[in-house]
mmCIF file of C-alpha atoms in Angstrom:
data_model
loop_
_atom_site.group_PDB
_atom_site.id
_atom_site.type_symbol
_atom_site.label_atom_id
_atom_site.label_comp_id
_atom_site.label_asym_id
_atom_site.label_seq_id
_atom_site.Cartn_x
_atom_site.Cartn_y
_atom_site.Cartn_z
ATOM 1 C CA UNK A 440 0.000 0.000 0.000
ATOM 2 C CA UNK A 441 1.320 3.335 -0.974
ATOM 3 C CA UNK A 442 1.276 6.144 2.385
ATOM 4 C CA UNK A 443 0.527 9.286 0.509
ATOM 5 C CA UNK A 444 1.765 11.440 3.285
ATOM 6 C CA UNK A 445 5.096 9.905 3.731
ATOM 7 C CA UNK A 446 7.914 10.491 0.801
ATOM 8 C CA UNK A 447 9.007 6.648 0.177
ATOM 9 C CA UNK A 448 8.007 6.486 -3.511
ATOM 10 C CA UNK A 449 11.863 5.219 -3.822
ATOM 11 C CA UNK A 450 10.391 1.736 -2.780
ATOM 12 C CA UNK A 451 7.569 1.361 -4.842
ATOM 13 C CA UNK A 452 7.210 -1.484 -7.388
ATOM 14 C CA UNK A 453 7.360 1.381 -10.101
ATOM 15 C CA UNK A 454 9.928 3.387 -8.985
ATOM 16 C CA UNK A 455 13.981 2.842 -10.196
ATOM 17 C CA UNK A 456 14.788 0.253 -7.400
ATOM 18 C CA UNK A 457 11.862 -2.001 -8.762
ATOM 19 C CA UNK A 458 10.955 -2.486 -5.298
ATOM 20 C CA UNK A 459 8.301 -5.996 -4.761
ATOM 21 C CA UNK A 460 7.718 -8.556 -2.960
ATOM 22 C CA UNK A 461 10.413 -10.760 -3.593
ATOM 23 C CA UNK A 462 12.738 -8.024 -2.278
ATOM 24 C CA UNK A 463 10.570 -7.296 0.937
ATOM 25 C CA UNK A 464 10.477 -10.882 1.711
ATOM 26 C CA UNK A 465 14.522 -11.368 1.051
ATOM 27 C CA UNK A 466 15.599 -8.519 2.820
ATOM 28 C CA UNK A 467 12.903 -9.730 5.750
ATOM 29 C CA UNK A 468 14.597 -12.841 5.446
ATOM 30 C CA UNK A 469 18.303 -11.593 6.346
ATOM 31 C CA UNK A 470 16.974 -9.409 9.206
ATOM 32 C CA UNK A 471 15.537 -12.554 10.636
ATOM 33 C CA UNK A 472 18.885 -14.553 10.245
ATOM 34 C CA UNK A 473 20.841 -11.332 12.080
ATOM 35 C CA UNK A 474 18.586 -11.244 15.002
ATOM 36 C CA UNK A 475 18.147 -14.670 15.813
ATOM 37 C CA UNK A 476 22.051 -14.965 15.912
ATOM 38 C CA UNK A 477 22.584 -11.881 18.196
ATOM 39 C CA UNK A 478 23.868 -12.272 21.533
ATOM 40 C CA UNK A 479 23.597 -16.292 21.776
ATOM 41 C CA UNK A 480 26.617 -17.138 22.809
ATOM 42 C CA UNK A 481 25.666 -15.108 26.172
ATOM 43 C CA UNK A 482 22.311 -16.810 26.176
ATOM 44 C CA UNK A 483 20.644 -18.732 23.715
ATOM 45 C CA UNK A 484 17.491 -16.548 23.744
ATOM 46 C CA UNK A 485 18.807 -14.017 21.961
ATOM 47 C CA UNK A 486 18.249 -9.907 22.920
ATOM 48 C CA UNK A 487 15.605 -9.325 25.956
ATOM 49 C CA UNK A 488 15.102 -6.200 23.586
ATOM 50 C CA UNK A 489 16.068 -4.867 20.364
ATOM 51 C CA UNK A 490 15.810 -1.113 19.204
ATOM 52 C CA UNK A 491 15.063 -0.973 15.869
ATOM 53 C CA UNK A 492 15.578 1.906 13.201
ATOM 54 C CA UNK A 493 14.651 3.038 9.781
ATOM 55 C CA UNK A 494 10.934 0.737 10.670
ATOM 56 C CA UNK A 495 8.239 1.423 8.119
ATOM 57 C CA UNK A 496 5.580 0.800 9.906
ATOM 58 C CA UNK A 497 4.285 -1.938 12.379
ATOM 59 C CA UNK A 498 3.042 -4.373 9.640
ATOM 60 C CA UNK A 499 6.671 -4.738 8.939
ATOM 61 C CA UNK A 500 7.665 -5.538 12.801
ATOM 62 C CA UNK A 501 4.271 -8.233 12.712
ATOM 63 C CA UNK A 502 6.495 -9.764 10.122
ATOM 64 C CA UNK A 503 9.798 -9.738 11.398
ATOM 65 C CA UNK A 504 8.353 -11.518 14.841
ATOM 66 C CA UNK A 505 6.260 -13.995 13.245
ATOM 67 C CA UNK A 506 9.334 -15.165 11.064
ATOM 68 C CA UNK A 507 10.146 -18.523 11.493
ATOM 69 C CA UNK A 508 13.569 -18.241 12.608
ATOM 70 C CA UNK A 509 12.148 -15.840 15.971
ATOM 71 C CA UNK A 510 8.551 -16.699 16.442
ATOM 72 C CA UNK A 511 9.684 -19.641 19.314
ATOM 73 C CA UNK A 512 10.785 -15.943 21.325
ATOM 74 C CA UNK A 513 7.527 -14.584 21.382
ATOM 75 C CA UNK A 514 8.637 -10.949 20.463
ATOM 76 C CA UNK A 515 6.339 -8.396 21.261
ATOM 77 C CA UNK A 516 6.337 -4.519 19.522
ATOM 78 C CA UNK A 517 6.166 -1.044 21.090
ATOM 79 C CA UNK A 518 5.544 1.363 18.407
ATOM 80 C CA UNK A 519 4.308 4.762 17.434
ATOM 81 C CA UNK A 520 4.332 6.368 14.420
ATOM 82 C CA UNK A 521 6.417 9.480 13.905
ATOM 83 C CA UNK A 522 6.392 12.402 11.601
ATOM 84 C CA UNK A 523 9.717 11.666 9.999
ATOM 85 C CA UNK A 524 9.276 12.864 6.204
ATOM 86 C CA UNK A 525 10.586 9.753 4.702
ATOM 87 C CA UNK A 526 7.468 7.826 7.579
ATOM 88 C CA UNK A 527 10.619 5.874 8.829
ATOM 89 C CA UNK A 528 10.209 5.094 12.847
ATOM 90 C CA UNK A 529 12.320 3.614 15.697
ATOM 91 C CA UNK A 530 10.784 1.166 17.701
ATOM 92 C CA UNK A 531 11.735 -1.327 20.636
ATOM 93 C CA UNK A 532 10.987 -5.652 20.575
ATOM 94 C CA UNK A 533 10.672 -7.091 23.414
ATOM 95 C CA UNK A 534 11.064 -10.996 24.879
ATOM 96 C CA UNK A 535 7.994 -10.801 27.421
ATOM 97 C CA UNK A 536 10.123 -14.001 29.283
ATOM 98 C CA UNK A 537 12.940 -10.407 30.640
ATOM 99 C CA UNK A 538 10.928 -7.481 30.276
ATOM 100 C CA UNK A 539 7.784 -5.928 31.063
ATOM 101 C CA UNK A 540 6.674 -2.908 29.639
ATOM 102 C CA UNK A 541 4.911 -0.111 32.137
ATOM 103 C CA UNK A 542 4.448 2.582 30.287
ATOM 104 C CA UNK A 543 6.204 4.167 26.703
ATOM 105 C CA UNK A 544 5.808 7.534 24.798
ATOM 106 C CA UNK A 545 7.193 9.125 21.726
ATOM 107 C CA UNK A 546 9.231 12.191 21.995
ATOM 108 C CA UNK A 547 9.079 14.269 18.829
ATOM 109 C CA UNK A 548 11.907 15.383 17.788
ATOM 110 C CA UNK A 549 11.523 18.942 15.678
ATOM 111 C CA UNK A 550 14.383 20.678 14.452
ATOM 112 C CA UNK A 551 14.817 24.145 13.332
ATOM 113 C CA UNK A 552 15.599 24.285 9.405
ATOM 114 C CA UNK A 553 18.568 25.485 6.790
ATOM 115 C CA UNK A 554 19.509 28.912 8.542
ATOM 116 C CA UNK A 555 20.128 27.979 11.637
ATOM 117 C CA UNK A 556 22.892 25.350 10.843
ATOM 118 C CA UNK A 557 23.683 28.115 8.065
ATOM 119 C CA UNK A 558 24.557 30.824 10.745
ATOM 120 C CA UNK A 559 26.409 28.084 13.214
ATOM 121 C CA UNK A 560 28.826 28.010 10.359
ATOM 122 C CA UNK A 561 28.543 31.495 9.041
ATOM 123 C CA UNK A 562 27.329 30.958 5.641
ATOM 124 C CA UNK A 563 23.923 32.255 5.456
ATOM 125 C CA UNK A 564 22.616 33.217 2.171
ATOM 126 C CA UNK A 565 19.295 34.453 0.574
ATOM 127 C CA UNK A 566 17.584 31.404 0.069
ATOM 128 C CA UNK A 567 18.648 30.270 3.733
ATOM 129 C CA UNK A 568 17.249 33.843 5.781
ATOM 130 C CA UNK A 569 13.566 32.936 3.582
ATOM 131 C CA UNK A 570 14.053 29.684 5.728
ATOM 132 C CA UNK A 571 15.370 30.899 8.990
ATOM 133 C CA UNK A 572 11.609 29.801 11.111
ATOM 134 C CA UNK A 573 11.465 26.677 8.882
ATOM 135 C CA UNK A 574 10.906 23.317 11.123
ATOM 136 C CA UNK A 575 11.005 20.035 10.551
ATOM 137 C CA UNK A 576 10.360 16.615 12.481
ATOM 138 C CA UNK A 577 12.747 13.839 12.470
ATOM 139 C CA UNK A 578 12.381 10.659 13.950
ATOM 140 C CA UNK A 579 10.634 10.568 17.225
ATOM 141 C CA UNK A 580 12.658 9.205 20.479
ATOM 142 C CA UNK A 581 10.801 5.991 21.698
ATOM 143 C CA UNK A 582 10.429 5.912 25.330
ATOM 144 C CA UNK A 583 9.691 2.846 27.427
ATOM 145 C CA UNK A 584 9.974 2.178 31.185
ATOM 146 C CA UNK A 585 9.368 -1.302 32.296
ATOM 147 C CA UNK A 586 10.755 -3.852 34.233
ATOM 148 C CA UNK A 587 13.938 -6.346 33.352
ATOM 149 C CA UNK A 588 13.468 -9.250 35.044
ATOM 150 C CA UNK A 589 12.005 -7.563 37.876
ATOM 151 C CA UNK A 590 14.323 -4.620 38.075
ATOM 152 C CA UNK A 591 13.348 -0.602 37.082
ATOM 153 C CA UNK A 592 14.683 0.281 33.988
ATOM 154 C CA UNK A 593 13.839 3.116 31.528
ATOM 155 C CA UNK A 594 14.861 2.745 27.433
ATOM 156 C CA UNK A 595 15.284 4.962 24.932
ATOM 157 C CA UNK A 596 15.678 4.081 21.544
ATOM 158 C CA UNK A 597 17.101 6.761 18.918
ATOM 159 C CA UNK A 598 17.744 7.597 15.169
ATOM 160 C CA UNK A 599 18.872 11.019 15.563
ATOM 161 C CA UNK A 600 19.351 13.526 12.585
ATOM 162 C CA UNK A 601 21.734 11.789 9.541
ATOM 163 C CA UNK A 602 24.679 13.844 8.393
ATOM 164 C CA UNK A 603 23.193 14.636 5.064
ATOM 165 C CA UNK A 604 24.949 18.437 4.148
ATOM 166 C CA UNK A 605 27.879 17.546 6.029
ATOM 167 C CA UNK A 606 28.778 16.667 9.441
ATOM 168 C CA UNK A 607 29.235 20.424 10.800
ATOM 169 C CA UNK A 608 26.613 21.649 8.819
ATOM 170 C CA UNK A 609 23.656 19.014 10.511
ATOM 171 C CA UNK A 610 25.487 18.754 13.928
ATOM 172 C CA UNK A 611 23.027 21.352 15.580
ATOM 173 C CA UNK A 612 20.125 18.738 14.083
ATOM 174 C CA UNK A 613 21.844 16.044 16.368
ATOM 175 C CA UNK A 614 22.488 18.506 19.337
ATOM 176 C CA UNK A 615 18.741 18.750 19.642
ATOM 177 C CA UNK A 616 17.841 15.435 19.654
ATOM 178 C CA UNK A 617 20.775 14.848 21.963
ATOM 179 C CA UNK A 618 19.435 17.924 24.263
ATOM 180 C CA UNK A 619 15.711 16.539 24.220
ATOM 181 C CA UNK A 620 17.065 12.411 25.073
ATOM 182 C CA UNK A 621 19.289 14.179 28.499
ATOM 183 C CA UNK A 622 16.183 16.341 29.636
ATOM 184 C CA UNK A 623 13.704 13.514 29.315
ATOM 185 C CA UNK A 624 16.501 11.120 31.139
ATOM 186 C CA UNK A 625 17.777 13.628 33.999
ATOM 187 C CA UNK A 626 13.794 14.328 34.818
ATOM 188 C CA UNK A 627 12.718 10.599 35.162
ATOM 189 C CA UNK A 628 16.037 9.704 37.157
ATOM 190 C CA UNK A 629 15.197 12.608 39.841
ATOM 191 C CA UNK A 630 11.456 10.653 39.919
ATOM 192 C CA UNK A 631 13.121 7.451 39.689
ATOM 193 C CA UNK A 632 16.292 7.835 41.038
ATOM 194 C CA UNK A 633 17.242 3.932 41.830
ATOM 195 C CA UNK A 634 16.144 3.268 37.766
ATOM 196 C CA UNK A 635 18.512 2.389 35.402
ATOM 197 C CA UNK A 636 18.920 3.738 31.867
ATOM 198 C CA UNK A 637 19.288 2.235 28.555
ATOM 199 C CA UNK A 638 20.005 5.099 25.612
ATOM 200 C CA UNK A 639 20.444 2.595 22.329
ATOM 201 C CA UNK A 640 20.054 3.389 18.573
ATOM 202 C CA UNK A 641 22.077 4.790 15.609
ATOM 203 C CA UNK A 642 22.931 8.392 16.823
ATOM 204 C CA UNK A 643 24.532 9.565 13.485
ATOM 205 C CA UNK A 644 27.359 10.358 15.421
ATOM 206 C CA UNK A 645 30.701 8.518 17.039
ATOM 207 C CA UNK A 646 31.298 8.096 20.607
ATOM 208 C CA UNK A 647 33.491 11.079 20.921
ATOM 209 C CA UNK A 648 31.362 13.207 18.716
ATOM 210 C CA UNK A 649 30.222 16.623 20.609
ATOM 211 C CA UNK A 650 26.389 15.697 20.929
ATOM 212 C CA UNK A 651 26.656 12.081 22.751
ATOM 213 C CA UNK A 652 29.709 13.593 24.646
ATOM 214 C CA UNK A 653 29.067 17.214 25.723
ATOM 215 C CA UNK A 654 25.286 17.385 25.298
ATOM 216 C CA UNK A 655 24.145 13.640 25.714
ATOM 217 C CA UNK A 656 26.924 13.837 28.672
ATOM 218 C CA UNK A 657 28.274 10.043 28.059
ATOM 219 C CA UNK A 658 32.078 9.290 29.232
ATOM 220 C CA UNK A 659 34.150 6.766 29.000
ATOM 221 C CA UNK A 660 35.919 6.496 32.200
ATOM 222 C CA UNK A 661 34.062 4.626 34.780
ATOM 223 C CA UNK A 662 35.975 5.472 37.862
ATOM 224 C CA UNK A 663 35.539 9.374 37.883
ATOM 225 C CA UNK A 664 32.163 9.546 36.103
ATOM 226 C CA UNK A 665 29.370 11.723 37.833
ATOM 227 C CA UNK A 666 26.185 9.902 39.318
ATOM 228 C CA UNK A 667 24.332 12.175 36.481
ATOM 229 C CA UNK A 668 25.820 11.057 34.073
ATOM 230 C CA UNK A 669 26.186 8.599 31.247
ATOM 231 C CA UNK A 670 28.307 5.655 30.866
ATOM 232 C CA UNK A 671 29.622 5.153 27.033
ATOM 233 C CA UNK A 672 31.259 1.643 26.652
ATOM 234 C CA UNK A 673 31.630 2.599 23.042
ATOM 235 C CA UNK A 674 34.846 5.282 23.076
ATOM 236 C CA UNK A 675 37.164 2.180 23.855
ATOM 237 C CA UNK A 676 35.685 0.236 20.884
ATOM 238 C CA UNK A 677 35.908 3.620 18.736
ATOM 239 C CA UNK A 678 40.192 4.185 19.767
ATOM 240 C CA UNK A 679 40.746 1.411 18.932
ATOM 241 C CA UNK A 680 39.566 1.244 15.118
ATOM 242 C CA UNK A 681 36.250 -0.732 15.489
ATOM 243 C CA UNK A 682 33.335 0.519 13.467
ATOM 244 C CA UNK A 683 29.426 -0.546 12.605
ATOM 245 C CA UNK A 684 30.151 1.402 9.124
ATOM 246 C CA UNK A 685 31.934 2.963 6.421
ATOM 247 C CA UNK A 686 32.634 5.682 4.608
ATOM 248 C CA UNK A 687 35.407 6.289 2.370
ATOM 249 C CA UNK A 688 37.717 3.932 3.971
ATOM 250 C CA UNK A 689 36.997 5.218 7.641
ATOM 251 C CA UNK A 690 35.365 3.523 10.161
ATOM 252 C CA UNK A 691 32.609 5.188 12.145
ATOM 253 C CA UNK A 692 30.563 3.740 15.092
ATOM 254 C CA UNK A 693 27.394 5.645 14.793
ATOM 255 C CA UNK A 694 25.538 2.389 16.374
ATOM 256 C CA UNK A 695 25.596 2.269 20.191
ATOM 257 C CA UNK A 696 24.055 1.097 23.517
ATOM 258 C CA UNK A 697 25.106 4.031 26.572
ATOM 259 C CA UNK A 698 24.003 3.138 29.772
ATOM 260 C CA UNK A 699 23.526 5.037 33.327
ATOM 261 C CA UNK A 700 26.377 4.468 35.872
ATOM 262 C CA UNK A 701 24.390 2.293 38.314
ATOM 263 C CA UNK A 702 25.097 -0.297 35.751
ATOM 264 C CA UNK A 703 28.483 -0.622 36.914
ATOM 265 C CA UNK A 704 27.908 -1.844 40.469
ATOM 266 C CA UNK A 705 28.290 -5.776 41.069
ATOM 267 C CA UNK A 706 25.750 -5.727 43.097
ATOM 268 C CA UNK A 707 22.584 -8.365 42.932
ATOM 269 C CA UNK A 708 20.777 -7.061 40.039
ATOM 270 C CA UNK A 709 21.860 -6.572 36.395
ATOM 271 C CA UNK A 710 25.315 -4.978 36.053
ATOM 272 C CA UNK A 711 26.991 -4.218 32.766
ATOM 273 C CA UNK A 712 29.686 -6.482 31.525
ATOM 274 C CA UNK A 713 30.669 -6.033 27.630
ATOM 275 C CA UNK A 714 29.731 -4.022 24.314
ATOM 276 C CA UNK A 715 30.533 -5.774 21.552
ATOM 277 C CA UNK A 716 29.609 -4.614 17.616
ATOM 278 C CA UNK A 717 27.884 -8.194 15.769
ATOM 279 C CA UNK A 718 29.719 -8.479 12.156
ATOM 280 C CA UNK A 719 29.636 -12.046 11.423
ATOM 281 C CA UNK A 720 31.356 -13.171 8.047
ATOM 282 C CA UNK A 721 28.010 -13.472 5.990
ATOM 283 C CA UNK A 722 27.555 -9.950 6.609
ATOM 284 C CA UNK A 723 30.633 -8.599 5.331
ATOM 285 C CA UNK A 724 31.974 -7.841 1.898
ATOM 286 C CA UNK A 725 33.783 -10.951 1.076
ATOM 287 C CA UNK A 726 35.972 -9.482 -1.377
ATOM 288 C CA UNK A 727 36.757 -6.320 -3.393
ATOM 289 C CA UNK A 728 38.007 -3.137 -2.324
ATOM 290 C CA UNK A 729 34.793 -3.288 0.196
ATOM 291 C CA UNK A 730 36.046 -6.425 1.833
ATOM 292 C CA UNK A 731 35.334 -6.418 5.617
ATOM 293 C CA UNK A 732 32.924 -3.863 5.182
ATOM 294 C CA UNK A 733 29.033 -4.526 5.836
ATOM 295 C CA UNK A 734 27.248 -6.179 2.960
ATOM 296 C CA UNK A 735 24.885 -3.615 1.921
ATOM 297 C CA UNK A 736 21.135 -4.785 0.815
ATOM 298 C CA UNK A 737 21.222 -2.247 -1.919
ATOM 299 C CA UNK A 738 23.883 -1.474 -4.553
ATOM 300 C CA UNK A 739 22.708 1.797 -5.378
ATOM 301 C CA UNK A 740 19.202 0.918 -6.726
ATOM 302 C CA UNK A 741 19.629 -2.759 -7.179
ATOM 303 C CA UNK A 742 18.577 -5.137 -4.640
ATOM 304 C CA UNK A 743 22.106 -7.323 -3.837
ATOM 305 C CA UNK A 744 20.722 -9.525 -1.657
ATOM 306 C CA UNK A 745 23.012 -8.038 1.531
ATOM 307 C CA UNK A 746 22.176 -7.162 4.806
ATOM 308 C CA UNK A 747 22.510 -3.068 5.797
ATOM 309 C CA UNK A 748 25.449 -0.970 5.601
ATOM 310 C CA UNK A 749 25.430 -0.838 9.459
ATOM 311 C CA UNK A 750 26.244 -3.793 11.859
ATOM 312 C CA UNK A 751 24.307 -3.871 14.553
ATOM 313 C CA UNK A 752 26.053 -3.859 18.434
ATOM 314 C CA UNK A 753 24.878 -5.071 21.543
ATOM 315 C CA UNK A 754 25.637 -5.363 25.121
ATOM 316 C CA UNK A 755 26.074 -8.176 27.895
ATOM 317 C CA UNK A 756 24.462 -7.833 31.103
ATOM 318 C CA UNK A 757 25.202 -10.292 34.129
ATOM 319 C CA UNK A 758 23.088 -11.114 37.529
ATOM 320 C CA UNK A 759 24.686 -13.163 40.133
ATOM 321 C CA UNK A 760 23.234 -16.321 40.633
ATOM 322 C CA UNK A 761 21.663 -17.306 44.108
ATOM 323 C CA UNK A 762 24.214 -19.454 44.993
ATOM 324 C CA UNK A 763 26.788 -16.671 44.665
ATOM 325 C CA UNK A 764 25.073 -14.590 46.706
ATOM 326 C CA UNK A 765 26.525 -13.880 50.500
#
């Protein structure tokens, strides 16, 4: 069905890409095969939850969790639509076995159009001042609080603003979204202040980029960080070369899962224990100068057959058993 108010004519059966069913159902295919591999060697399940990006709509998530390969989980969807131009969405999967939703909301996202990135950069011209109250909504933040295996927990789930115009040029874009994610997150953790947070998605940025670091507030040293702040796993992963994509031979890791600080005490709930990006060798570029790199479903406007040009990442969290307990 074609959504008239959403601009994805790009993947209609008439358009250049031939988009049909066959595609839909092979590209729903290899999502299925990447999910149901994450995370197993921790626990056989698979992720207690997924965030998911660039989602069409929920008919697409009905899909993914009725696939063969992950209908034994029982996934279950938390949704909303957003007012993204393209009608693209984030949303959040659930096993109901670890987590229990309480309550969700979308945060919309709106960001303030060409002239003010224009004037950051000071390179405002005619066309931009006609713009300069222009707005625009990009994809909502997803919101959930619910419980993990018993224990408070509040997610967010993100696909903040791409770097389409250049990275200086759109970083204000992500600064908002990155402003908006901390306010929502600081105000819940004075309500809730023995919760713990989960801030997951692609941020369009790297760990060391100024909106997850300055305005996000997400460090990388565990001993000295602040109570109100963030714990980013990812900066290690990002010194030392690893990436989710890339771009003209450089590795970024746009793709991440930052966590609050109470994560980090051993204690007898969930603590955090590793971060690691999932690039299996089906996924890659096999050969070529794009060898290593992730094996891309399209090849400019013809279906390959691949996967995305991200790898996905997740995260390891551990809960002493009873008998360790003292």
């Amino acid at each position: 069905m074609n959504d008239l108010l959403t601009n994805d004519d790009d993947f209609l059966p008439g358009s250049e890409r031939h988009y049909n069913t066959e595609a839909y159902r092979c590209k729903l295919n290899n999502l299925a095969r990447v999910i149901a591999a994450i995370g197993t060697e921790a626990n056989p399940d698979g992720p207690a939850i997924l965030g998911l990006a660039e989602v069409e709509n929920k008919a697409v998530l009905e899909d993914i969790i009725t696939h063969p390969l992950l209908q034994q989980r029982h996934y279950r969807i938390i949704h909303y639509n957003s007012k993204d131009a393209r009608g693209v969405d984030v949303a959040l999967l659930y096993n109901p076995v670890y987590f229990i939703p309480d309550s969700s909301g979308s945060l919309p996202v709106l960001i303030k159009g060409t002239a003010a990135r224009a004037k950051d950069k000071q390179e405002t011209t005619s066309e931009d001042v006609a713009e300069d109250n222009f707005y625009y909504h990009s994809r909502d933040i997803l919101w959930v609080k619910g419980k993990l295996d018993g224990e408070a927990v509040h997610i967010y789930v993100n696909h903040w603003p791409s770097r389409l115009g250049g990275e200086a040029r759109t970083a204000s874009a992500r600064r908002t979204a990155a402003l908006l994610c901390k306010h929502h997150s600081d105000s819940l953790s004075k309500k809730y202040p023995q919760a713990k947070v989960l801030v997951m998605g692609d941020f369009n940025d790297d760990p060391v980029s100024p909106s997850i670091a300055r305005y996000l507030q997400a460090h990388a040293d565990a001993d000295t960080i602040h109570p109100a702040r963030l714990y980013n796993p990812w900066v290690r992963n990002y010194k030392k070369g690893d990436g989710t994509l890339a771009f003209r031979d450089a590795w970024g890791l746009f793709d991440q899962v930052i966590i609050s600080s109470n994560w980090l005490l051993q204690q007898t709930d969930f603590y955090f224990y590793a971060a690691h990006v999932f690039k299996k060798e089906f996924m890659q570029e096999n050969k070529g100068r794009y060898k290593g790199y992730p094996k891309r479903f399209w090849d400019g406007i013809q279906a390959s057959g691949g996967f995305s040009d991200h790898f996905p990442v997740y995260i390891i969290l551990l809960k002493k058993a009873a008998s360790q307990l003292p």
